[in-house]
Tab-separated table of C-alpha atoms in Angstrom:
chain	number	residue	atom	x	y	z
A	1216	UNK	CA	15.084	-0.427	-27.118
A	1217	UNK	CA	12.466	0.267	-24.462
A	1218	UNK	CA	11.531	3.858	-23.669
A	1219	UNK	CA	13.056	3.433	-20.190
A	1220	UNK	CA	16.384	2.305	-21.627
A	1221	UNK	CA	16.304	5.063	-24.241
A	1222	UNK	CA	15.881	7.802	-21.618
A	1223	UNK	CA	18.686	6.275	-19.567
A	1224	UNK	CA	20.932	6.290	-22.625
A	1225	UNK	CA	20.138	9.995	-23.162
A	1226	UNK	CA	20.821	10.725	-19.491
A	1227	UNK	CA	24.296	9.208	-19.810
A	1228	UNK	CA	25.042	11.082	-23.036
A	1229	UNK	CA	27.073	13.724	-21.162
A	1230	UNK	CA	27.554	12.979	-17.426
A	1231	UNK	CA	29.000	16.452	-16.803
A	1232	UNK	CA	26.056	18.454	-18.149
A	1233	UNK	CA	23.344	19.877	-15.883
A	1234	UNK	CA	20.890	19.529	-18.771
A	1235	UNK	CA	20.746	19.223	-22.543
A	1236	UNK	CA	18.192	19.343	-25.332
A	1237	UNK	CA	16.560	16.678	-27.476
A	1238	UNK	CA	13.479	16.373	-29.659
A	1239	UNK	CA	10.439	14.202	-28.908
A	1240	UNK	CA	9.374	13.833	-32.562
A	1241	UNK	CA	8.736	17.538	-33.351
A	1242	UNK	CA	8.715	18.867	-29.773
A	1243	UNK	CA	11.922	20.323	-28.288
A	1244	UNK	CA	12.559	19.081	-24.748
A	1245	UNK	CA	15.141	19.899	-22.090
A	1246	UNK	CA	16.312	16.894	-20.101
A	1247	UNK	CA	17.417	17.976	-16.611
A	1248	UNK	CA	20.186	16.007	-14.886
A	1249	UNK	CA	21.293	18.105	-11.910
A	1250	UNK	CA	19.430	17.413	-8.594
A	1251	UNK	CA	19.693	21.037	-7.438
A	1252	UNK	CA	18.255	22.256	-10.721
A	1253	UNK	CA	15.514	19.614	-10.557
A	1254	UNK	CA	14.556	20.701	-7.039
A	1255	UNK	CA	14.505	24.304	-8.225
A	1256	UNK	CA	12.048	23.445	-11.013
A	1257	UNK	CA	9.793	21.101	-9.035
A	1258	UNK	CA	9.800	22.871	-5.658
A	1259	UNK	CA	11.321	26.338	-5.305
A	1260	UNK	CA	10.066	27.646	-8.652
A	1261	UNK	CA	6.888	25.594	-8.876
A	1262	UNK	CA	4.901	28.709	-9.879
A	1263	UNK	CA	6.983	28.856	-13.065
A	1264	UNK	CA	6.561	25.112	-13.754
A	1265	UNK	CA	3.085	24.315	-12.380
A	1266	UNK	CA	1.684	21.968	-15.012
A	1267	UNK	CA	2.266	18.846	-17.034
A	1268	UNK	CA	2.019	18.995	-20.804
A	1269	UNK	CA	-1.014	16.691	-20.736
A	1270	UNK	CA	-3.625	16.280	-23.455
A	1271	UNK	CA	-6.020	18.747	-25.062
A	1272	UNK	CA	-9.092	16.517	-24.908
A	1273	UNK	CA	-12.849	16.502	-25.435
A	1274	UNK	CA	-13.214	13.806	-22.752
A	1275	UNK	CA	-14.318	14.905	-19.258
A	1276	UNK	CA	-12.960	11.732	-17.607
A	1277	UNK	CA	-9.413	12.560	-18.698
A	1278	UNK	CA	-9.539	16.325	-19.097
A	1279	UNK	CA	-11.161	17.059	-15.717
A	1280	UNK	CA	-9.219	14.747	-13.437
A	1281	UNK	CA	-6.451	15.963	-11.188
A	1282	UNK	CA	-3.650	14.612	-13.366
A	1283	UNK	CA	-4.700	16.768	-16.338
A	1284	UNK	CA	-6.063	19.904	-14.659
A	1285	UNK	CA	-4.098	23.136	-14.729
A	1286	UNK	CA	-3.978	26.484	-12.983
A	1287	UNK	CA	-6.519	27.485	-10.344
A	1288	UNK	CA	-8.875	24.599	-11.074
A	1289	UNK	CA	-6.052	22.159	-10.317
A	1290	UNK	CA	-5.361	23.969	-7.023
A	1291	UNK	CA	-9.027	23.877	-6.013
A	1292	UNK	CA	-9.439	20.181	-6.721
A	1293	UNK	CA	-6.068	19.298	-5.187
A	1294	UNK	CA	-6.999	21.088	-1.953
A	1295	UNK	CA	-10.295	19.227	-1.859
A	1296	UNK	CA	-8.897	15.786	-2.567
A	1297	UNK	CA	-5.971	16.166	-0.180
A	1298	UNK	CA	-8.445	15.448	2.625
A	1299	UNK	CA	-8.905	11.958	1.157
A	1300	UNK	CA	-5.342	11.001	2.022
A	1301	UNK	CA	-4.828	12.149	5.610
A	1302	UNK	CA	-3.807	9.600	8.244
A	1303	UNK	CA	-7.357	9.446	9.597
A	1304	UNK	CA	-8.772	8.755	6.118
A	1305	UNK	CA	-6.101	6.109	5.494
A	1306	UNK	CA	-7.105	4.361	8.733
A	1307	UNK	CA	-10.724	4.297	7.578
A	1308	UNK	CA	-9.813	2.992	4.109
A	1309	UNK	CA	-7.515	0.406	5.696
A	1310	UNK	CA	-10.514	-1.762	6.560
A	1311	UNK	CA	-11.808	-1.641	2.985
A	1312	UNK	CA	-8.382	-2.473	1.528
A	1313	UNK	CA	-7.808	-5.274	4.025
A	1314	UNK	CA	-11.010	-7.038	3.058
A	1315	UNK	CA	-9.841	-7.001	-0.574
A	1316	UNK	CA	-6.361	-8.259	0.369
A	1317	UNK	CA	-7.703	-11.091	2.535
A	1318	UNK	CA	-10.121	-12.165	-0.221
A	1319	UNK	CA	-7.267	-12.105	-2.746
A	1320	UNK	CA	-4.742	-14.012	-0.598
A	1321	UNK	CA	-7.287	-16.591	0.565
A	1322	UNK	CA	-8.443	-17.259	-2.993
A	1323	UNK	CA	-4.875	-17.590	-4.259
A	1324	UNK	CA	-3.663	-19.809	-1.420
A	1325	UNK	CA	-6.660	-22.162	-1.634
A	1326	UNK	CA	-7.022	-22.367	-5.428
A	1327	UNK	CA	-3.440	-23.093	-6.486
A	1328	UNK	CA	-2.428	-26.644	-7.293
A	1329	UNK	CA	0.709	-28.389	-8.528
A	1330	UNK	CA	-0.609	-28.137	-12.105
A	1331	UNK	CA	-1.703	-24.510	-11.877
A	1332	UNK	CA	0.920	-22.924	-9.659
A	1333	UNK	CA	2.715	-20.946	-12.408
A	1334	UNK	CA	0.994	-17.680	-13.278
A	1335	UNK	CA	1.525	-14.190	-14.697
A	1336	UNK	CA	1.249	-12.193	-11.481
A	1337	UNK	CA	0.527	-8.894	-13.225
A	1338	UNK	CA	-2.963	-10.034	-14.189
A	1339	UNK	CA	-3.681	-11.258	-10.658
A	1340	UNK	CA	-2.433	-8.047	-9.050
A	1341	UNK	CA	-4.475	-6.017	-11.540
A	1342	UNK	CA	-7.597	-7.625	-10.063
A	1343	UNK	CA	-6.567	-6.595	-6.552
A	1344	UNK	CA	-5.811	-3.033	-7.699
A	1345	UNK	CA	-9.238	-2.790	-9.321
A	1346	UNK	CA	-10.893	-4.112	-6.162
A	1347	UNK	CA	-9.346	-1.553	-3.810
A	1348	UNK	CA	-10.048	1.306	-6.228
A	1349	UNK	CA	-13.648	0.158	-6.636
A	1350	UNK	CA	-14.260	0.011	-2.892
A	1351	UNK	CA	-12.260	3.107	-1.827
A	1352	UNK	CA	-13.089	5.458	-4.712
A	1353	UNK	CA	-16.426	4.268	-6.086
A	1354	UNK	CA	-17.948	2.674	-2.990
A	1355	UNK	CA	-18.489	-0.715	-4.649
A	1356	UNK	CA	-17.445	-4.077	-3.205
A	1357	UNK	CA	-16.291	-6.539	-5.868
A	1358	UNK	CA	-14.073	-9.625	-5.909
A	1359	UNK	CA	-12.341	-9.789	-9.287
A	1360	UNK	CA	-10.402	-12.967	-8.474
A	1361	UNK	CA	-13.646	-14.906	-8.072
A	1362	UNK	CA	-15.493	-12.939	-10.748
A	1363	UNK	CA	-12.965	-11.738	-13.360
A	1364	UNK	CA	-15.680	-10.867	-15.891
A	1365	UNK	CA	-17.432	-8.264	-13.733
A	1366	UNK	CA	-18.086	-5.037	-15.621
A	1367	UNK	CA	-16.027	-2.922	-13.245
A	1368	UNK	CA	-12.891	-4.961	-13.921
A	1369	UNK	CA	-13.535	-5.251	-17.671
A	1370	UNK	CA	-14.220	-1.538	-18.150
A	1371	UNK	CA	-11.474	-0.596	-15.700
A	1372	UNK	CA	-8.868	-2.411	-17.768
A	1373	UNK	CA	-10.299	-0.893	-20.934
A	1374	UNK	CA	-10.152	2.729	-19.791
A	1375	UNK	CA	-6.648	2.419	-18.346
A	1376	UNK	CA	-5.213	0.507	-21.291
A	1377	UNK	CA	-5.499	3.274	-23.884
A	1378	UNK	CA	-1.740	3.902	-23.854
A	1379	UNK	CA	-1.274	0.408	-25.296
A	1380	UNK	CA	-4.379	0.243	-27.486
A	1381	UNK	CA	-4.353	3.742	-29.008
A	1382	UNK	CA	-0.671	4.695	-29.595
A	1383	UNK	CA	-1.360	6.590	-32.830
A	1384	UNK	CA	-4.127	8.645	-31.209
A	1385	UNK	CA	-1.807	9.515	-28.319
A	1386	UNK	CA	0.922	10.722	-30.693
A	1387	UNK	CA	-1.569	12.884	-32.619
A	1388	UNK	CA	-3.033	14.349	-29.415
A	1389	UNK	CA	0.416	15.108	-27.972
A	1390	UNK	CA	2.042	16.509	-31.101
A	1391	UNK	CA	-0.985	17.937	-32.949
A	1392	UNK	CA	-3.572	18.733	-30.240
A	1393	UNK	CA	-5.643	21.087	-32.422
A	1394	UNK	CA	-5.958	18.417	-35.093
A	1395	UNK	CA	-7.052	15.953	-32.414
A	1396	UNK	CA	-9.844	18.279	-31.320
A	1397	UNK	CA	-10.944	18.911	-34.895
A	1398	UNK	CA	-11.114	15.156	-35.537
A	1399	UNK	CA	-12.785	14.681	-32.119
A	1400	UNK	CA	-10.343	11.892	-31.244
A	1401	UNK	CA	-11.188	10.047	-28.035
A	1402	UNK	CA	-9.136	7.619	-25.969
A	1403	UNK	CA	-12.049	6.188	-23.974
A	1404	UNK	CA	-15.178	4.719	-25.557
A	1405	UNK	CA	-18.440	6.367	-24.507
A	1406	UNK	CA	-19.957	3.122	-23.167
A	1407	UNK	CA	-17.111	2.846	-20.618
A	1408	UNK	CA	-17.248	6.488	-19.499
A	1409	UNK	CA	-21.070	6.271	-19.214
A	1410	UNK	CA	-20.696	3.173	-17.030
A	1411	UNK	CA	-18.528	4.969	-14.458
A	1412	UNK	CA	-20.652	8.122	-14.545
A	1413	UNK	CA	-23.790	6.083	-13.849
A	1414	UNK	CA	-22.083	4.335	-10.928
A	1415	UNK	CA	-21.296	7.678	-9.268
A	1416	UNK	CA	-24.769	9.073	-9.949
A	1417	UNK	CA	-26.538	5.971	-8.605
A	1418	UNK	CA	-24.283	5.734	-5.548
A	1419	UNK	CA	-24.888	9.357	-4.567
A	1420	UNK	CA	-28.652	9.041	-5.040
A	1421	UNK	CA	-28.791	5.834	-2.972
A	1422	UNK	CA	-26.741	7.258	-0.122
A	1423	UNK	CA	-28.790	10.436	0.004
A	1424	UNK	CA	-32.058	8.490	0.007
A	1425	UNK	CA	-31.007	5.880	2.575
A	1426	UNK	CA	-28.654	8.084	4.646
A	1427	UNK	CA	-25.699	5.768	4.052
A	1428	UNK	CA	-22.205	6.877	5.045
A	1429	UNK	CA	-19.054	5.060	3.955
A	1430	UNK	CA	-15.319	5.905	4.449
A	1431	UNK	CA	-14.480	6.454	0.784
A	1432	UNK	CA	-13.715	9.169	-1.721
A	1433	UNK	CA	-17.298	9.657	-2.924
A	1434	UNK	CA	-18.390	10.383	0.631
A	1435	UNK	CA	-15.725	13.068	0.977
A	1436	UNK	CA	-16.927	14.821	-2.170
A	1437	UNK	CA	-20.534	14.516	-1.033
A	1438	UNK	CA	-19.788	15.919	2.414
A	1439	UNK	CA	-18.603	19.301	1.110
A	1440	UNK	CA	-21.990	20.044	-0.433
A	1441	UNK	CA	-23.584	23.093	1.141
A	1442	UNK	CA	-20.477	24.125	3.057
A	1443	UNK	CA	-19.307	27.696	2.843
A	1444	UNK	CA	-16.137	28.559	0.936
A	1445	UNK	CA	-16.038	25.095	-0.614
A	1446	UNK	CA	-16.548	24.571	-4.330
A	1447	UNK	CA	-19.085	21.827	-4.990
A	1448	UNK	CA	-18.301	19.190	-7.597
A	1449	UNK	CA	-20.928	18.122	-10.117
A	1450	UNK	CA	-21.367	14.520	-11.317
A	1451	UNK	CA	-18.825	14.928	-14.107
A	1452	UNK	CA	-16.283	16.389	-11.671
A	1453	UNK	CA	-16.846	13.599	-9.140
A	1454	UNK	CA	-16.593	10.939	-11.826
A	1455	UNK	CA	-13.380	12.475	-13.157
A	1456	UNK	CA	-11.748	12.551	-9.704
A	1457	UNK	CA	-12.820	8.996	-8.893
A	1458	UNK	CA	-11.486	7.973	-12.288
A	1459	UNK	CA	-8.191	9.648	-11.355
A	1460	UNK	CA	-7.734	6.681	-9.009
A	1461	UNK	CA	-7.858	4.451	-12.071
A	1462	UNK	CA	-5.657	6.688	-14.162
A	1463	UNK	CA	-3.033	7.182	-11.463
A	1464	UNK	CA	-3.401	4.053	-9.382
A	1465	UNK	CA	-4.491	0.972	-11.295
A	1466	UNK	CA	-1.502	0.466	-13.588
A	1467	UNK	CA	1.093	1.812	-11.137
A	1468	UNK	CA	-0.172	-0.217	-8.162
A	1469	UNK	CA	-0.510	-3.524	-10.003
A	1470	UNK	CA	2.837	-3.107	-11.786
A	1471	UNK	CA	4.672	-2.108	-8.599
A	1472	UNK	CA	3.332	-5.136	-6.727
A	1473	UNK	CA	4.384	-7.319	-9.678
A	1474	UNK	CA	7.931	-5.903	-9.541
A	1475	UNK	CA	8.060	-6.394	-5.737
A	1476	UNK	CA	6.867	-9.984	-6.102
A	1477	UNK	CA	9.488	-10.623	-8.786
A	1478	UNK	CA	12.318	-9.336	-6.589
A	1479	UNK	CA	11.044	-11.270	-3.579
A	1480	UNK	CA	10.950	-14.472	-5.645
A	1481	UNK	CA	14.438	-14.104	-7.130
A	1482	UNK	CA	15.985	-13.007	-3.811
A	1483	UNK	CA	15.212	-15.847	-1.337
A	1484	UNK	CA	17.062	-14.076	1.485
A	1485	UNK	CA	14.726	-11.093	1.135
A	1486	UNK	CA	11.658	-13.347	1.181
A	1487	UNK	CA	12.876	-15.243	4.245
A	1488	UNK	CA	13.456	-12.039	6.174
A	1489	UNK	CA	10.043	-10.667	5.162
A	1490	UNK	CA	8.259	-13.848	6.237
A	1491	UNK	CA	10.047	-13.798	9.585
A	1492	UNK	CA	9.030	-10.170	10.129
A	1493	UNK	CA	5.401	-10.863	9.185
A	1494	UNK	CA	5.162	-13.982	11.365
A	1495	UNK	CA	6.674	-12.142	14.325
A	1496	UNK	CA	4.233	-9.255	14.022
A	1497	UNK	CA	1.301	-11.669	13.718
A	1498	UNK	CA	2.390	-13.446	16.878
A	1499	UNK	CA	2.976	-10.247	18.849
A	1500	UNK	CA	-0.371	-8.741	17.800
A	1501	UNK	CA	-2.379	-11.917	18.536
A	1502	UNK	CA	-3.261	-12.162	14.850
A	1503	UNK	CA	-5.028	-8.762	14.846
A	1504	UNK	CA	-3.925	-7.084	11.613
A	1505	UNK	CA	-4.419	-3.363	12.210
A	1506	UNK	CA	-3.287	-0.169	10.522
A	1507	UNK	CA	-0.607	0.192	13.174
A	1508	UNK	CA	0.481	-3.438	12.674
A	1509	UNK	CA	1.094	-2.936	8.972
A	1510	UNK	CA	3.087	0.251	9.575
A	1511	UNK	CA	5.403	-1.521	12.039
A	1512	UNK	CA	6.844	-3.658	9.244
A	1513	UNK	CA	10.127	-1.820	8.713
A	1514	UNK	CA	11.717	-4.338	6.375
A	1515	UNK	CA	8.592	-4.579	4.210
A	1516	UNK	CA	8.648	-0.790	3.956
A	1517	UNK	CA	12.315	-0.913	2.897
A	1518	UNK	CA	11.611	-3.598	0.273
A	1519	UNK	CA	8.852	-1.456	-1.267
A	1520	UNK	CA	11.017	1.667	-1.234
A	1521	UNK	CA	13.875	-0.193	-2.905
A	1522	UNK	CA	11.468	-1.524	-5.537
A	1523	UNK	CA	10.266	2.025	-6.200
A	1524	UNK	CA	13.895	3.066	-6.630
A	1525	UNK	CA	14.840	0.116	-8.800
A	1526	UNK	CA	11.728	0.353	-11.006
A	1527	UNK	CA	11.050	4.080	-10.964
A	1528	UNK	CA	8.997	6.016	-13.557
A	1529	UNK	CA	10.923	6.911	-16.690
A	1530	UNK	CA	10.315	10.666	-16.579
A	1531	UNK	CA	8.465	13.520	-14.900
A	1532	UNK	CA	7.259	16.276	-17.197
A	1533	UNK	CA	6.735	20.010	-16.589
A	1534	UNK	CA	5.852	22.965	-18.799
A	1535	UNK	CA	7.485	26.357	-18.390
A	1536	UNK	CA	4.777	28.978	-17.717
A	1537	UNK	CA	6.994	32.062	-18.040
A	1538	UNK	CA	10.539	32.891	-19.146
A	1539	UNK	CA	13.055	31.222	-16.842
A	1540	UNK	CA	16.853	31.391	-16.809
A	1541	UNK	CA	18.720	28.120	-16.356
A	1542	UNK	CA	22.334	28.199	-15.173
A	1543	UNK	CA	25.042	27.214	-17.689
A	1544	UNK	CA	24.758	23.544	-18.661
A	1545	UNK	CA	28.556	23.187	-18.563
A	1546	UNK	CA	31.385	25.245	-17.026
A	1547	UNK	CA	32.283	28.145	-19.274
A	1548	UNK	CA	28.963	28.054	-21.149
A	1549	UNK	CA	26.235	30.701	-21.084
A	1550	UNK	CA	22.930	30.492	-19.211
A	1551	UNK	CA	19.902	29.367	-21.205
A	1552	UNK	CA	16.526	31.118	-21.203
A	1553	UNK	CA	13.557	28.767	-21.269
A	1554	UNK	CA	10.621	30.357	-23.053
A	1555	UNK	CA	6.991	30.005	-22.053
A	1556	UNK	CA	5.564	26.709	-23.286
A	1557	UNK	CA	8.861	24.845	-23.373
A	1558	UNK	CA	8.914	21.366	-21.838
A	1559	UNK	CA	11.416	19.799	-19.466
A	1560	UNK	CA	11.827	16.143	-18.549
A	1561	UNK	CA	13.236	14.818	-15.279
A	1562	UNK	CA	14.682	11.284	-15.892
A	1563	UNK	CA	13.735	9.646	-12.584
A	1564	UNK	CA	14.707	6.070	-13.459
A	1565	UNK	CA	18.137	7.123	-14.693
A	1566	UNK	CA	18.803	9.195	-11.564
A	1567	UNK	CA	17.769	6.251	-9.369
A	1568	UNK	CA	20.364	4.106	-11.153
A	1569	UNK	CA	23.206	6.631	-11.047
A	1570	UNK	CA	26.209	5.412	-9.032
A	1571	UNK	CA	26.816	9.036	-8.097
A	1572	UNK	CA	23.798	8.880	-5.760
A	1573	UNK	CA	23.476	5.163	-4.924
A	1574	UNK	CA	26.104	2.600	-3.987
A	1575	UNK	CA	25.902	-0.440	-6.260
A	1576	UNK	CA	22.707	0.882	-7.931
A	1577	UNK	CA	22.113	-2.238	-10.060
A	1578	UNK	CA	21.794	-4.454	-6.987
A	1579	UNK	CA	18.417	-4.860	-5.278
A	1580	UNK	CA	19.326	-4.000	-1.690
A	1581	UNK	CA	16.432	-2.980	0.632
A	1582	UNK	CA	18.850	-2.432	3.524
A	1583	UNK	CA	19.836	0.909	2.015
A	1584	UNK	CA	16.462	2.284	3.202
A	1585	UNK	CA	16.594	0.991	6.780
A	1586	UNK	CA	17.071	3.868	9.242
A	1587	UNK	CA	18.141	6.093	6.356
A	1588	UNK	CA	16.376	9.437	6.051
A	1589	UNK	CA	18.688	10.931	3.413
A	1590	UNK	CA	16.367	9.963	0.558
A	1591	UNK	CA	13.283	11.583	2.107
A	1592	UNK	CA	12.073	14.539	0.038
A	1593	UNK	CA	15.207	14.271	-2.077
A	1594	UNK	CA	15.711	15.090	-5.753
A	1595	UNK	CA	17.644	11.814	-5.960
A	1596	UNK	CA	14.610	9.729	-4.910
A	1597	UNK	CA	11.370	10.631	-6.678
A	1598	UNK	CA	9.159	7.569	-7.266
A	1599	UNK	CA	6.075	9.764	-6.733
A	1600	UNK	CA	7.523	13.029	-8.012
A	1601	UNK	CA	8.514	16.005	-5.904
A	1602	UNK	CA	6.984	19.301	-4.877
A	1603	UNK	CA	3.337	20.457	-4.850
A	1604	UNK	CA	2.461	18.318	-7.873
A	1605	UNK	CA	3.832	15.048	-6.546
A	1606	UNK	CA	1.413	12.104	-6.547
A	1607	UNK	CA	-1.413	12.872	-4.126
A	1608	UNK	CA	-2.181	9.175	-3.673
A	1609	UNK	CA	1.285	7.929	-2.742
A	1610	UNK	CA	0.279	6.977	0.815
A	1611	UNK	CA	-2.823	5.219	-0.483
A	1612	UNK	CA	-0.780	3.253	-3.016
A	1613	UNK	CA	1.929	2.201	-0.564
A	1614	UNK	CA	-0.625	1.167	2.059
A	1615	UNK	CA	-2.492	-0.969	-0.475
A	1616	UNK	CA	0.757	-2.653	-1.519
A	1617	UNK	CA	1.833	-3.315	2.086
A	1618	UNK	CA	-1.513	-4.855	3.034
A	1619	UNK	CA	-1.529	-7.219	0.070
A	1620	UNK	CA	2.086	-8.347	0.487
A	1621	UNK	CA	1.488	-8.914	4.197
A	1622	UNK	CA	-1.434	-11.275	3.624
A	1623	UNK	CA	0.098	-12.891	0.546
A	1624	UNK	CA	3.436	-13.722	2.187
A	1625	UNK	CA	1.699	-14.902	5.345
A	1626	UNK	CA	0.008	-17.572	3.224
A	1627	UNK	CA	2.160	-18.192	0.140
A	1628	UNK	CA	5.726	-18.639	-1.040
A	1629	UNK	CA	6.920	-17.049	-4.297
A	1630	UNK	CA	9.483	-18.745	-6.538
A	1631	UNK	CA	10.839	-18.293	-10.081
A	1632	UNK	CA	9.457	-20.682	-12.673
A	1633	UNK	CA	10.428	-21.810	-16.187
A	1634	UNK	CA	8.731	-18.722	-17.693
A	1635	UNK	CA	10.419	-16.211	-15.361
A	1636	UNK	CA	12.670	-13.897	-17.375
A	1637	UNK	CA	16.107	-13.539	-15.773
A	1638	UNK	CA	17.352	-10.922	-15.895
A	1639	UNK	CA	14.081	-9.057	-16.253
A	1640	UNK	CA	13.822	-6.910	-19.401
A	1641	UNK	CA	11.543	-3.956	-20.081
A	1642	UNK	CA	8.939	-4.138	-22.828
A	1643	UNK	CA	9.752	-2.326	-26.078
A	1644	UNK	CA	6.062	-2.118	-27.003
A	1645	UNK	CA	4.872	0.222	-24.273
A	1646	UNK	CA	5.715	3.698	-23.011
A	1647	UNK	CA	4.848	2.367	-19.555
A	1648	UNK	CA	7.342	0.349	-17.562
A	1649	UNK	CA	6.455	-3.341	-17.661
A	1650	UNK	CA	8.220	-6.671	-18.105
A	1651	UNK	CA	8.851	-7.819	-21.671
A	1652	UNK	CA	7.504	-11.348	-21.191
A	1653	UNK	CA	5.220	-10.804	-18.236
A	1654	UNK	CA	5.724	-11.430	-14.519
A	1655	UNK	CA	5.642	-15.220	-14.381
A	1656	UNK	CA	6.201	-16.821	-10.973
A	1657	UNK	CA	5.488	-20.076	-9.182
A	1658	UNK	CA	3.107	-19.724	-6.229
A	1659	UNK	CA	3.047	-22.314	-3.440
A	1660	UNK	CA	0.897	-22.442	-0.340
A	1661	UNK	CA	3.103	-22.140	2.752
A	1662	UNK	CA	3.422	-25.415	4.604
A	1663	UNK	CA	4.021	-23.498	7.852
A	1664	UNK	CA	1.094	-21.094	7.427
A	1665	UNK	CA	-0.378	-20.093	10.759
A	1666	UNK	CA	-3.599	-21.966	11.480
A	1667	UNK	CA	-5.667	-18.829	12.064
A	1668	UNK	CA	-4.860	-17.655	8.540
A	1669	UNK	CA	-5.923	-20.967	7.097
A	1670	UNK	CA	-9.390	-20.711	8.601
A	1671	UNK	CA	-12.346	-18.698	7.422
A	1672	UNK	CA	-12.401	-16.913	10.790
A	1673	UNK	CA	-9.772	-14.492	9.476
A	1674	UNK	CA	-12.605	-12.182	8.408
A	1675	UNK	CA	-13.683	-11.757	12.010
A	1676	UNK	CA	-10.795	-9.373	12.645
A	1677	UNK	CA	-12.634	-6.817	10.530
A	1678	UNK	CA	-16.129	-7.368	11.924
A	1679	UNK	CA	-16.122	-4.384	14.266
A	1680	UNK	CA	-15.393	-1.930	11.467
A	1681	UNK	CA	-17.474	-3.291	8.576
A	1682	UNK	CA	-19.459	-0.664	6.703
């Protein structure tokens, strides 16, 4: 079975237990089931569970990015990068993302034909994800739909695909980290890591020489240079943090959009309501697609939130940093002392599909998130984690998804096709959540598409804010 289904099976092993133990090959793991206990671990007692297990690597790109860092260095970099994701920074990056989304939607809506209207949407959405990461994190404008062989896209897929291409290396590095270091095992080829490092180095040198300023992540890291009480980042640090966008955003963003598109296609009532909402907002805003416009789409927001519930990550992982007493797993049992170094898993997907917390959890129902604040900051809804170590880029990811779906649904209609798998099944070949036979859909250009969207003048709405 898939890893997702396996974890769910373990979660349902004893519905009355707050937690229980299992082994991940040779590593003992505690699987936590109780929301109060989960909140205690992720939030109230974060100092005791501050880190992920991660990898012990000789690779700066992976070892030095925010996902892998630990202790004080993680805190320093997290504090620095948090400024990248404020509302003001999101408004600045909105323009960059929108240009990518318009390019993507225009290309798709004008290039499809009756013979070529069925496609695996995951590959298409991967190109969009690469484009927004390239422009917002690395300061490079690319169009991977028109130029799918560009080095950024090719190397981007390569460096984020190591979970699929190097499963044996991953097992060795997770279970026998010292052996991995002795053998100098690497997950990313040097030519790919050198490519991204050279991009950062060249971009910084060019901006310094020509006094160029751009609303992206590199600029933020450059701007702290010379400021008091701020730790400067060297080229390797900057490259690692920019790469964190790839590591944390490329696969998750493209896969989430693919799952949203699948649910929109197989639920015509959802698609109809979304199109009506988008068309109404376009009319009311005189076709000016702004940051505020996108954030007024309440039903689109609910559809994305429901997708993140329905297709949540399999687990969150934390390492115990000091002895910690768990309450009894079952009534009448004794407390359990977690020792330093022990690992706990939080089964997010299984919790999101537990009828104890969600009515009719196996039904895709976006309405559950309309005017409902009960899931906010809840241990029963954790698509981006919870507590100080929750995903720092969650607002960036959601904004990128909203912008693309807005422009895509304004121009195109999504339908199931002969290759669409119903019901959708999870792949047994990957630890990551993905569809077993791909995300095949039929794409049709909307016959009622608004004329302004059909014209090239759409780009003029961004002209005042081009960089």
